[in-house]
């Protein structure tokens, strides 16, 4: 069945055990991240050379405390290990445990051992042993747990060679379980179970019946049997509790004479840090300062690389036009594909910076303290302390933010988080805000030091945040979802972050964004380009029509070209679309040109600026928004003779962009994460109506 | 009135007597919160909820509503 030269290894362990460090050490950069079929959980795999002829294919399974899953990510561990025919079914399991939390970590180990798959136990972070006064009798422990033990420190690269040897030798590992749970729970019940599924290891059958989900890798007959066993729910629950208690008894017995901690050596750095970081005043002050620092990073430091990227793509576009033969294909590349790719790449600096911060906060153990600090407050809004991370991430991009909500245990809390995240001011709104604010708010200072434009930008952030909070209160009261709240978080010990882990994490998250959201933005950019550069007969004959019209007036050839271009736009497909929606958007103070920009914004909000640039036929190279700005400032509303982008229209647009759900990528991810079209549609229409009504009101108040 | 983890003072320890099995998620047991184990309240969050406890060698944070379902004896 399996190739003899490739050993399939599943890497499993509790969160915070250094499992990812070990994976990175074993595989280096030879990793690939894919998706498991049908679900969005990332599948991390990598290869590792064991000797001259044998390789290991290592799958890094999501961190879990137990084989009984409580989240989508954790379900994957169970599915992988129960499906013997599956792609990732391992030849050998490597369980990683943290030496400091060995007792709790061993629970998962004893569960896995019962599946009768060869299992290696890696005791990680042994470099901490002396400092913490820990002593282990490895040989005795190996004997009592019927396994091969490897002592390692993934960060210090200790024990990696030993682990490779142990993996090579996996066929000689004892697969006897540690203790027999059936005797302790209910012997009779388990012998019935054994009779029903004679082919399976007993523990596999037990897991099949204790879960609430359906397994698609067992036969129809087996499914029926499983359902029959599941009927006695009360009994199953009681037995599961008994099982856990029994496992801890075994672990305690085993550790009693193999594992010693000299308590006099323990330091209380953790206690001191905890008292400060979760203090009722300092705790919040420190968190606020960290947030401020992160936003500083996203909005100040990121602008330098973003400007570079912007200029580079504008140059690449004009260079392509100059070297390739003129024609539709060249236009597609230069006006559709290149700006489309640029529109995705431009977000990389902000996303990379944000994820660097988030992974540092997670690696150090600080994030758990934030969750602890914020939980009670967030619960008032129907969310969980764990919602803080998605809400922060949302200021860069809603897509990774929504994915980060997966570990929220309660479905209602998770759903509300997913639904309100798109209100937070994501980076795609920034360029739109920037140009509109520059147009309608005077560049003045009040009280001598507060810049009015800067204040408006801040107000927009607050507006987004307020909208998220208010809608969460509304949803909290309206949504009648009964879900058991499951809030148990581990408060890990503080650690210095590993640069390697952070780097890998950032690369992986950024890649996921580019290939996930990027595809959609790119595809829509091309569609928009097509709609803007094609049209009916008057589009095709634009040159002739315009030239005839202006025959007598003396126009500069450049002026003539501009006239032709804007005539073309008016008669392109997208021009028709803009005109069609004009009556609808007129109450907000917009015309068909702004309508085009609104439609285009569904690819990604920042396309608004680019679309207006195309419409007003000005070059939007670099940060040279001056030209677009000037052109926009000069645009006249023929009905009133006033400026098109006057204060009322500008304010109305700001409000519209703050509230409307104009992002196909986000809708797609919400559909995937909630597994239903109901919720993304609620966002699209709910936020859309809110945006429309507010924009109309704002426009009328100010005009 | 039974005493529960929610009644502990910061720094105080006790032993878990009973967990209300129907209302306690299995996950809590799996993370080490078991009858007979010593539990210490390390800290309360600023609004007195959630609670930060040490039990069976694990450091965990649980909500007050959960803590109220775990009775203790000295």
XYZ file of C-alpha atoms in Angstrom:
777
model
C 0.000 0.000 0.000
C 2.632 2.517 1.005
C 5.870 3.052 -0.755
C 8.699 1.464 1.223
C 10.967 4.423 0.732
C 8.526 6.935 2.171
C 7.414 6.750 5.782
C 4.218 8.636 6.519
C 4.469 10.491 9.773
C 1.701 12.370 11.610
C 2.925 15.039 13.990
C 0.450 15.522 16.817
C 0.478 17.375 20.109
C -1.187 19.891 22.423
C -0.987 23.547 21.464
C 2.089 25.306 22.903
C 4.276 22.191 22.919
C 6.697 23.385 20.259
C 5.217 21.021 17.690
C 5.504 23.621 14.946
C 9.143 24.310 15.837
C 9.831 20.597 15.508
C 8.041 20.466 12.162
C 10.087 23.413 10.918
C 13.318 21.775 12.116
C 12.505 18.477 10.422
C 11.336 19.808 7.093
C 13.024 23.195 6.711
C 11.513 25.107 3.844
C 10.412 21.949 2.084
C 6.845 22.525 3.182
C 3.663 22.739 1.251
C 0.385 24.053 2.493
C -2.721 22.743 0.841
C -6.330 22.356 1.781
C -8.021 19.247 2.957
C -10.712 18.302 0.477
C -13.993 20.041 1.206
C -12.882 22.043 4.223
C -10.747 25.130 4.618
C -8.401 23.786 7.240
C -4.860 24.097 5.996
C -2.900 20.943 5.477
C 0.769 21.379 6.277
C 3.077 18.768 4.891
C 6.791 18.540 4.438
C 9.504 16.057 3.577
C 12.502 15.026 5.598
C 15.369 12.789 4.579
C 15.855 9.976 7.100
C 18.840 8.292 5.432
C 20.246 7.807 1.924
C 17.232 5.923 0.646
C 14.292 6.650 2.938
C 12.291 9.857 3.286
C 9.597 10.814 5.741
C 6.434 12.585 4.601
C 5.440 14.587 7.654
C 1.928 15.961 8.179
C 1.668 18.630 10.843
C -1.821 18.112 12.272
C -3.554 20.952 14.149
C -2.731 21.225 17.842
C -5.299 19.543 20.090
C -5.673 18.622 23.761
C -7.586 15.448 23.087
C -8.653 13.208 20.251
C -12.261 14.257 20.981
C -12.548 17.376 18.847
C -14.178 20.649 19.871
C -13.386 22.613 16.724
C -13.154 22.136 12.975
C -9.363 22.074 13.088
C -9.326 19.408 15.750
C -11.812 17.219 13.883
C -9.122 16.766 11.313
C -6.857 14.893 13.726
C -9.621 12.407 14.430
C -10.547 11.994 10.747
C -6.951 11.454 9.705
C -6.324 8.773 12.312
C -9.566 6.839 11.932
C -9.562 6.542 8.174
C -7.078 3.811 7.374
C -7.639 4.258 3.646
C -7.027 8.004 3.801
C -4.136 9.750 2.095
C -2.586 11.039 5.270
C -3.103 7.913 7.390
C 0.258 7.569 9.111
C 2.674 4.657 9.371
C 3.841 6.218 12.599
C 2.554 8.919 14.925
C 4.953 11.335 16.596
C 3.399 12.828 19.723
C 5.084 15.985 20.966
C 4.767 16.844 24.662
C 6.086 19.783 26.633
C 8.209 18.659 29.557
C 6.555 21.170 31.858
C 3.014 20.033 31.095
C 3.803 16.393 30.592
C 0.899 15.138 32.688
C -1.815 16.828 30.664
C 0.024 16.214 27.392
C 0.162 12.478 28.064
C -3.636 12.233 27.992
C -3.597 12.659 24.222
C -0.714 10.206 24.028
C -2.602 7.447 25.827
C -5.632 8.011 23.582
C -3.523 7.758 20.433
C -1.749 4.683 21.744
C -5.091 2.870 21.923
C -5.462 3.181 18.158
C -2.657 0.623 17.755
C -0.636 2.719 15.366
C 3.124 2.801 16.161
C 3.651 5.894 18.285
C 6.826 7.754 19.253
C 6.817 10.109 22.217
C 8.926 13.248 21.848
C 9.528 15.070 25.126
C 10.269 18.600 24.009
C 11.984 21.553 25.656
C 14.436 19.383 27.613
C 16.827 22.332 27.707
C 14.523 23.651 30.439
C 15.008 20.504 32.528
C 17.838 21.621 34.796
C 16.526 25.119 35.258
C 13.149 23.826 36.344
C 14.636 21.057 38.467
C 12.993 18.278 36.465
C 14.274 14.725 36.431
C 12.970 11.940 34.180
C 13.759 8.258 34.215
C 13.469 7.686 30.483
C 13.992 3.928 30.400
C 11.377 3.288 33.027
C 8.949 5.646 31.343
C 9.494 3.935 27.985
C 8.696 0.600 29.558
C 5.562 1.784 31.315
C 4.195 3.588 28.291
C 5.212 0.827 25.827
C 6.825 3.303 23.510
C 10.010 4.794 22.169
C 10.879 8.125 23.800
C 13.022 10.826 22.230
C 14.256 13.738 24.331
C 14.421 16.868 22.244
C 14.602 20.595 22.151
C 13.302 21.688 18.790
C 14.466 25.271 19.265
C 17.987 24.256 20.235
C 18.078 21.518 17.560
C 18.625 18.790 20.148
C 17.349 15.292 19.498
C 16.380 15.748 15.838
C 18.795 12.988 14.760
C 17.469 10.629 17.416
C 13.929 11.272 16.242
C 14.835 10.475 12.626
C 16.353 7.171 13.755
C 13.285 6.356 15.795
C 11.048 7.056 12.783
C 13.196 4.760 10.591
C 12.776 2.015 13.149
C 9.004 2.471 13.512
C 8.154 -1.145 12.722
C 9.758 -2.255 15.967
C 7.672 -0.025 18.193
C 5.381 -1.764 20.659
C 1.753 -0.991 19.883
C 0.271 -2.265 23.146
C -2.084 0.317 24.697
C -1.295 1.837 28.075
C -3.869 0.251 30.342
C -7.186 -1.209 29.240
C -10.011 1.296 29.413
C -12.727 -1.266 28.729
C -12.168 -3.081 32.038
C -12.395 0.109 34.033
C -15.451 1.505 32.302
C -17.813 -1.328 31.490
C -16.436 -4.623 30.322
C -19.704 -5.933 29.003
C -20.458 -2.835 26.970
C -17.066 -2.899 25.342
C -17.254 -6.579 24.461
C -20.524 -5.844 22.676
C -18.744 -3.088 20.852
C -15.943 -5.447 19.899
C -18.489 -7.926 18.548
C -20.178 -5.249 16.480
C -16.946 -4.057 14.877
C -14.597 -7.028 14.952
C -12.278 -5.552 12.335
C -11.515 -2.270 14.102
C -9.249 -1.584 17.034
C -11.620 -1.293 19.991
C -10.797 2.336 20.640
C -11.554 3.254 17.034
C -15.064 1.838 17.384
C -15.488 3.727 20.644
C -14.446 6.975 18.967
C -16.826 6.342 16.071
C -19.793 6.138 18.401
C -18.828 8.927 20.803
C -18.667 11.663 18.174
C -21.697 13.550 16.958
C -20.561 13.736 13.360
C -21.032 11.346 10.490
C -18.043 9.488 9.105
C -18.039 8.931 5.387
C -15.246 6.353 5.288
C -17.216 3.539 6.915
C -19.721 1.272 5.162
C -23.503 1.795 5.274
C -23.917 -1.188 7.607
C -21.306 0.175 9.926
C -23.004 3.570 9.903
C -26.267 1.949 11.000
C -24.514 0.135 13.816
C -22.843 3.346 14.919
C -26.222 5.098 15.087
C -27.654 2.274 17.123
C -24.880 2.512 19.687
C -25.236 6.285 19.829
C -28.858 5.990 21.008
C -27.779 5.651 24.609
C -26.365 9.152 24.881
C -26.374 9.429 28.668
C -24.324 6.318 29.038
C -21.797 7.387 26.404
C -21.259 10.699 28.149
C -20.749 9.038 31.509
C -18.301 6.580 30.023
C -16.335 9.368 28.383
C -15.911 11.035 31.750
C -14.900 7.737 33.301
C -12.414 7.199 30.517
C -10.735 10.557 31.142
C -10.544 9.999 34.886
C -9.085 6.554 34.332
C -6.478 7.832 31.889
C -5.306 10.427 34.371
C -5.046 7.713 37.024
C -2.733 5.711 34.798
C -0.679 8.794 33.954
C -0.333 9.776 37.587
C 0.783 6.260 38.493
C 3.317 6.166 35.692
C 4.743 9.592 36.440
C 4.966 8.986 40.197
C 8.187 7.027 39.946
C 9.585 8.285 36.658
C 9.198 12.049 36.824
C 10.352 14.360 39.609
C 10.254 18.105 39.988
C 12.471 19.845 42.530
C 10.079 22.617 43.492
C 12.763 24.718 45.198
C 14.193 25.515 41.765
C 10.985 26.929 40.369
C 11.029 30.661 39.690
C 7.965 32.835 39.732
C 8.607 34.947 36.667
C 5.271 33.786 35.303
C 3.425 34.952 38.404
C 5.037 38.377 38.281
C 4.297 38.855 34.581
C 0.730 37.645 35.045
C 0.093 40.096 37.839
C 1.237 42.991 35.669
C -0.197 41.927 32.314
C -3.634 41.019 33.642
C -3.792 43.878 36.147
C -7.109 45.711 36.120
C -5.449 48.979 35.064
C -1.958 48.189 33.747
C -3.311 45.183 31.863
C -5.527 47.384 29.688
C -2.935 50.152 29.409
C -0.318 47.710 28.149
C -2.773 46.167 25.695
C -3.754 49.608 24.394
C -0.104 50.564 23.926
C 0.593 47.351 22.042
C -2.409 48.004 19.775
C -1.214 51.531 19.142
C 2.204 50.199 18.228
C 0.697 47.640 15.824
C -1.427 50.285 14.080
C 1.598 52.515 13.847
C 3.326 49.639 12.059
C 0.455 48.971 9.681
C -0.170 52.581 8.743
C 3.244 54.201 8.864
C 5.920 51.639 8.139
C 3.875 49.820 5.523
C 3.474 52.920 3.364
C 7.117 52.813 2.191
C 7.045 49.352 0.617
C 3.481 50.001 -0.588
C 4.568 53.111 -2.459
C 7.388 51.159 -4.037
C 5.055 48.382 -5.155
C 2.569 50.886 -6.515
C 5.193 52.689 -8.575
C 6.772 49.444 -9.736
C 3.495 48.105 -11.110
C 2.595 51.401 -12.774
C 6.007 51.379 -14.449
C 5.715 47.731 -15.414
C 2.355 48.462 -16.977
C 3.597 51.344 -19.122
C 6.777 49.438 -19.982
C 4.702 46.478 -21.175
C 2.649 48.776 -23.334
C 5.772 50.266 -24.875
C 7.461 46.981 -25.762
C 4.567 44.791 -26.808
C 2.789 45.233 -30.121
C -0.373 47.297 -29.631
C -3.621 45.320 -29.535
C -6.207 43.747 -27.330
C -3.814 41.226 -25.835
C -1.340 43.915 -24.813
C -4.155 45.941 -23.303
C -5.375 42.911 -21.397
C -1.904 42.418 -19.936
C -1.073 46.068 -19.321
C -4.480 47.338 -18.196
C -6.106 44.214 -16.794
C -3.631 41.636 -15.527
C -0.724 43.772 -14.289
C -2.807 46.278 -12.319
C -4.856 43.318 -11.064
C -1.775 41.577 -9.685
C -0.499 44.894 -8.354
C -3.788 45.371 -6.528
C -3.136 42.145 -4.644
C 0.600 42.582 -4.032
C 0.068 46.045 -2.576
C -1.549 44.542 0.523
C 1.377 42.282 1.341
C 3.328 44.774 3.502
C 0.368 45.515 5.761
C -0.670 41.891 6.049
C 2.889 40.706 6.687
C 3.437 43.354 9.372
C 0.135 42.555 11.049
C 0.783 38.832 11.113
C 4.300 39.377 12.406
C 2.838 41.175 15.404
C 0.055 38.674 15.918
C 2.371 35.692 15.767
C 4.786 37.364 18.201
C 1.906 37.933 20.606
C 0.813 34.326 20.202
C 4.304 32.819 20.479
C 5.097 34.681 23.683
C 1.871 33.534 25.335
C 0.572 37.093 25.669
C -2.462 36.504 23.440
C -4.032 34.187 26.021
C -3.788 37.018 28.552
C -5.570 39.352 26.144
C -8.342 36.794 25.728
C -8.534 36.536 29.523
C -8.667 40.333 29.950
C -11.237 40.966 27.256
C -13.618 38.038 27.624
C -16.111 39.645 29.999
C -16.279 42.852 27.959
C -16.679 41.032 24.673
C -19.394 38.826 26.100
C -21.598 41.875 26.589
C -21.552 42.125 22.796
C -22.303 38.464 22.260
C -18.716 37.642 21.430
C -15.854 35.952 23.236
C -12.443 37.087 24.456
C -11.151 35.121 21.523
C -12.950 37.519 19.140
C -10.308 40.156 19.868
C -7.811 38.551 17.516
C -10.157 38.520 14.482
C -11.216 42.100 15.214
C -7.591 43.274 15.272
C -6.739 41.289 12.145
C -9.755 42.837 10.452
C -7.978 46.178 10.318
C -5.637 44.645 7.747
C -8.043 42.355 5.908
C -11.313 40.679 6.828
C -10.447 37.426 5.068
C -7.664 36.128 7.343
C -9.570 37.688 10.257
C -12.605 35.518 9.602
C -10.416 32.453 9.344
C -8.886 33.364 12.717
C -12.302 33.049 14.367
C -12.248 29.263 14.094
C -11.031 28.586 17.583
C -13.998 30.341 19.173
C -15.787 27.472 20.860
C -19.356 28.727 20.900
C -21.087 28.851 17.540
C -23.094 31.956 18.371
C -20.052 33.891 19.534
C -18.130 32.790 16.490
C -20.947 33.663 14.087
C -21.362 37.162 15.524
C -17.624 37.712 15.254
C -17.650 36.623 11.603
C -20.649 38.824 10.833
C -19.263 42.042 12.335
C -15.592 41.767 11.321
C -16.212 43.371 7.880
C -17.177 46.633 9.628
C -13.645 47.126 10.943
C -11.706 49.513 8.741
C -9.668 47.199 6.545
C -6.674 48.394 4.576
C -8.643 48.380 1.300
C -10.772 51.244 2.606
C -7.709 53.388 3.317
C -6.935 54.674 -0.186
C -10.633 55.489 -0.673
C -10.797 57.413 2.584
C -7.495 59.111 1.866
C -8.566 60.597 -1.460
C -12.068 61.578 -0.327
C -10.800 63.230 2.838
C -8.181 65.102 0.857
C -10.966 66.365 -1.418
C -13.550 67.516 1.099
C -11.790 68.236 4.382
C -9.548 71.323 4.484
C -5.933 70.715 5.421
C -6.158 72.832 8.529
C -5.072 72.498 12.104
C -7.313 73.027 15.051
C -5.975 73.955 18.477
C -2.673 74.440 16.699
C -1.670 70.796 16.516
C -4.566 68.548 15.541
C -4.749 68.061 11.815
C -8.347 68.091 10.652
C -7.787 65.515 7.919
C -6.028 63.189 10.343
C -8.880 63.570 12.801
C -11.394 62.647 10.124
C -9.427 59.513 9.333
C -9.465 58.594 13.002
C -13.188 59.252 13.145
C -13.660 56.817 10.261
C -11.841 54.127 12.258
C -14.005 54.804 15.267
C -17.084 54.712 13.068
C -16.135 51.256 11.761
C -15.482 50.022 15.260
C -18.744 51.481 16.570
C -20.668 49.881 13.717
C -19.104 46.505 14.550
C -19.962 46.820 18.230
C -23.510 48.104 17.700
C -24.344 45.425 15.188
C -22.957 42.770 17.512
C -25.279 43.981 20.274
C -28.163 43.823 17.809
C -27.209 40.331 16.634
C -26.709 39.197 20.219
C -30.309 40.100 20.965
C -31.835 38.968 17.696
C -30.071 35.702 16.952
C -31.792 32.923 18.795
C -29.048 30.391 18.738
C -28.587 28.128 21.676
C -25.023 27.021 21.746
C -23.156 25.710 24.708
C -20.435 28.102 25.554
C -17.197 26.259 25.714
C -14.619 28.539 27.153
C -11.563 26.792 28.493
C -8.260 28.291 27.522
C -4.801 27.284 28.473
C -2.647 30.040 29.943
C 0.725 28.962 28.579
C 4.010 29.892 30.173
C 5.745 32.972 28.752
C 8.342 32.260 26.098
C 10.706 34.223 23.942
C 9.373 34.080 20.395
C 11.294 32.024 17.859
C 12.201 34.098 14.821
C 12.086 31.060 12.579
C 8.555 30.143 13.629
C 7.338 33.697 13.159
C 8.920 33.933 9.746
C 7.317 30.683 8.582
C 3.955 31.695 9.983
C 4.026 35.080 8.255
C 5.080 33.585 4.924
C 2.351 30.983 5.166
C -0.440 33.418 6.102
C 0.601 35.892 3.427
C 0.695 33.146 0.830
C -2.752 31.991 1.883
C -4.060 35.529 1.404
C -2.466 35.987 -2.022
C -3.751 32.722 -3.387
C -7.133 32.934 -1.694
C -8.285 36.515 -1.964
C -5.792 37.325 -4.698
C -7.393 35.016 -7.226
C -10.765 36.708 -6.851
C -9.397 40.247 -7.000
C -7.339 39.391 -10.062
C -10.218 37.680 -11.841
C -12.586 40.565 -11.185
C -9.998 43.097 -12.297
C -9.839 41.309 -15.633
C -13.630 41.180 -15.921
C -13.827 44.899 -15.153
C -11.159 45.651 -17.697
C -13.156 43.700 -20.274
C -16.392 45.505 -19.426
C -14.659 48.868 -19.609
C -12.910 48.187 -22.886
C -15.788 46.663 -24.835
C -19.189 47.915 -25.784
C -21.841 48.088 -28.476
C -21.505 49.759 -31.891
C -21.177 53.329 -30.613
C -18.249 52.109 -28.484
C -16.524 50.593 -31.499
C -17.012 53.676 -33.634
C -16.118 56.071 -30.852
C -13.146 57.556 -32.632
C -15.159 58.418 -35.723
C -18.104 59.813 -33.808
C -16.034 62.024 -31.549
C -13.792 63.241 -34.395
C -16.864 64.220 -36.407
C -18.376 66.041 -33.494
C -15.376 68.225 -32.814
C -14.423 68.678 -36.473
C -14.658 72.427 -36.434
C -13.212 73.234 -33.066
C -9.441 73.308 -32.847
C -8.534 70.665 -30.368
C -5.103 69.632 -29.252
C -4.600 65.977 -30.352
C -4.143 65.012 -26.716
C -7.443 66.626 -25.787
C -9.100 64.773 -28.622
C -7.720 61.465 -27.349
C -9.146 62.222 -23.918
C -12.530 63.020 -25.367
C -12.544 59.778 -27.326
C -11.580 57.802 -24.239
C -14.311 59.254 -22.092
C -16.862 58.751 -24.861
C -15.730 55.142 -25.090
C -16.178 54.682 -21.374
C -19.642 56.143 -21.460
C -20.608 53.643 -24.151
C -18.776 50.626 -22.783
C -20.658 47.839 -21.015
C -19.596 49.152 -17.656
C -20.734 52.632 -18.709
C -24.201 51.192 -19.383
C -24.136 49.513 -16.015
C -23.239 52.791 -14.339
C -26.042 54.571 -16.146
C -28.521 51.851 -15.277
C -27.914 52.221 -11.571
C -27.754 56.011 -11.694
C -31.380 56.547 -10.596
C -30.791 54.329 -7.582
C -27.623 56.063 -6.444
C -28.753 59.582 -7.195
C -30.327 60.065 -3.735
C -26.865 59.499 -2.270
C -25.526 62.264 -4.496
C -23.684 60.125 -7.057
C -23.680 60.073 -10.852
C -23.102 57.201 -13.256
C -19.333 57.654 -13.158
C -19.236 57.172 -9.426
C -21.664 54.285 -10.043
C -19.010 52.584 -12.172
C -16.511 53.012 -9.374
C -19.022 51.529 -6.920
C -19.597 48.484 -9.109
C -15.855 48.057 -9.587
C -15.357 48.225 -5.846
C -16.934 44.808 -5.461
C -13.626 43.288 -6.517
C -11.947 45.134 -3.684
C -12.752 48.516 -2.249
C -9.507 50.193 -3.205
C -10.358 49.625 -6.877
C -12.549 52.731 -6.399
C -9.562 55.039 -6.827
C -8.195 53.173 -9.822
C -11.625 53.034 -11.444
C -12.157 56.771 -11.051
C -8.681 57.300 -12.435
C -9.625 55.314 -15.517
C -12.955 57.083 -15.785
C -11.450 60.524 -15.537
C -8.710 59.295 -17.771
C -5.805 60.358 -15.730
C -2.708 58.433 -14.938
C -2.636 57.015 -11.468
C 1.039 56.192 -11.319
C 2.677 56.030 -7.945
C 1.279 57.978 -5.050
C 0.665 60.716 -7.532
C -2.937 61.042 -6.439
C -2.539 64.758 -6.993
C -3.557 64.342 -10.563
C -6.593 62.176 -9.822
C -7.426 64.462 -6.966
C -7.192 67.562 -9.125
C -9.288 65.955 -11.816
C -11.875 64.862 -9.273
C -11.875 68.307 -7.710
C -12.495 69.857 -11.129
C -15.405 67.543 -11.982
C -18.624 69.528 -12.224
C -22.127 68.304 -11.539
C -24.090 69.446 -14.643
C -27.376 69.601 -12.689
C -26.199 72.127 -10.135
C -23.098 73.608 -11.701
C -21.329 72.853 -8.463
C -18.390 70.628 -7.848
C -19.207 66.926 -8.187
C -17.126 65.974 -5.172
C -18.512 68.592 -2.850
C -18.874 68.136 0.865
C -22.270 66.327 0.870
C -21.295 63.822 -1.844
C -17.891 63.243 -0.275
C -19.367 62.614 3.172
C -22.004 60.357 1.691
C -19.294 58.318 -0.073
C -17.233 58.047 3.116
C -20.234 56.708 4.993
C -21.139 54.345 2.171
C -17.646 52.842 2.085
C -17.545 52.535 5.864
C -20.693 50.411 5.973
C -21.170 48.605 2.670
C -20.091 45.008 2.173
C -18.178 45.459 -1.049
C -15.795 42.576 -1.062
C -16.364 39.360 -2.975
C -13.444 37.694 -1.214
C -14.988 38.218 2.202
C -18.389 36.952 1.053
C -16.762 33.819 -0.329
C -14.851 33.120 2.882
C -17.939 33.696 5.031
C -19.832 31.227 2.878
C -17.087 28.650 3.370
C -16.678 29.200 7.094
C -20.396 29.212 7.924
C -21.236 26.614 5.319
C -24.294 28.526 4.174
C -25.236 31.349 1.831
C -27.579 32.753 4.454
C -24.925 34.617 6.413
C -22.940 36.196 3.577
C -26.265 37.315 2.069
C -27.293 38.813 5.393
C -24.016 40.747 5.378
C -24.372 41.841 1.771
C -27.938 43.112 2.136
C -27.855 44.152 5.778
C -24.690 46.174 5.423
C -25.774 47.373 1.983
C -29.090 48.745 3.234
C -27.401 50.363 6.227
C -24.828 51.960 3.921
C -27.462 53.177 1.470
C -29.812 54.632 4.051
C -27.008 56.307 6.008
C -25.467 57.737 2.852
C -28.807 59.183 1.728
C -29.377 60.739 5.150
C -25.874 62.172 5.326
C -26.152 63.588 1.807
C -29.423 65.320 2.602
C -28.244 66.679 5.932
C -25.242 68.354 4.381
C -26.747 69.595 1.107
C -24.693 26.323 49.829
C -21.885 24.302 48.337
C -18.582 26.023 47.906
C -17.381 26.158 44.332
C -14.244 27.324 42.574
C -15.982 30.676 42.119
C -15.932 31.149 45.921
C -12.153 30.837 46.220
C -10.037 33.850 47.148
C -7.037 34.708 45.025
C -4.157 32.468 46.027
C -6.439 30.049 47.909
C -6.389 26.322 47.197
C -8.897 23.518 47.644
C -9.724 20.099 46.275
C -12.289 19.451 43.591
C -15.141 17.462 45.054
C -17.580 16.979 42.262
C -18.174 18.233 38.763
C -21.698 18.608 37.578
C -21.190 16.092 34.798
C -24.088 17.093 32.541
C -23.067 20.724 32.479
C -19.288 20.485 32.344
C -17.737 20.026 28.931
C -15.586 16.958 28.542
C -12.773 19.228 27.430
C -12.408 20.653 30.931
C -11.869 17.200 32.347
C -9.455 16.372 29.604
C -7.444 19.443 30.483
C -6.939 18.112 33.977
C -9.902 19.412 35.958
C -10.828 16.188 37.739
C -12.422 15.208 41.063
C -9.857 14.937 43.852
C -7.385 17.290 42.226
C -6.006 20.316 43.988
C -7.142 23.592 42.444
C -5.723 27.044 43.140
C -7.256 30.352 42.094
C -4.401 32.379 40.662
C -6.164 35.465 39.436
C -9.502 36.951 38.520
C -9.888 39.019 35.362
C -10.580 42.727 35.989
C -14.350 42.280 35.916
C -14.072 39.245 38.196
C -14.674 36.903 35.278
C -13.089 34.704 33.819
C -11.048 32.949 36.509
C -7.448 31.930 36.112
C -6.817 28.642 37.891
C -4.070 26.118 38.347
C -5.258 22.546 38.509
C -3.384 19.280 38.162
C -0.338 21.146 36.844
C -2.325 22.976 34.125
C -2.893 26.721 34.034
C -6.369 27.386 32.695
C -8.850 30.216 32.366
C -12.525 29.331 32.718
C -15.651 31.456 32.905
C -17.319 32.066 36.222
C -20.458 30.214 35.108
C -18.349 27.089 34.598
C -16.456 27.564 37.863
C -19.754 27.732 39.716
C -20.511 24.185 38.648
C -17.383 22.729 40.218
C -17.770 22.138 43.954
C -14.751 22.062 46.233
C -13.719 20.835 49.674
C -10.872 22.110 51.785
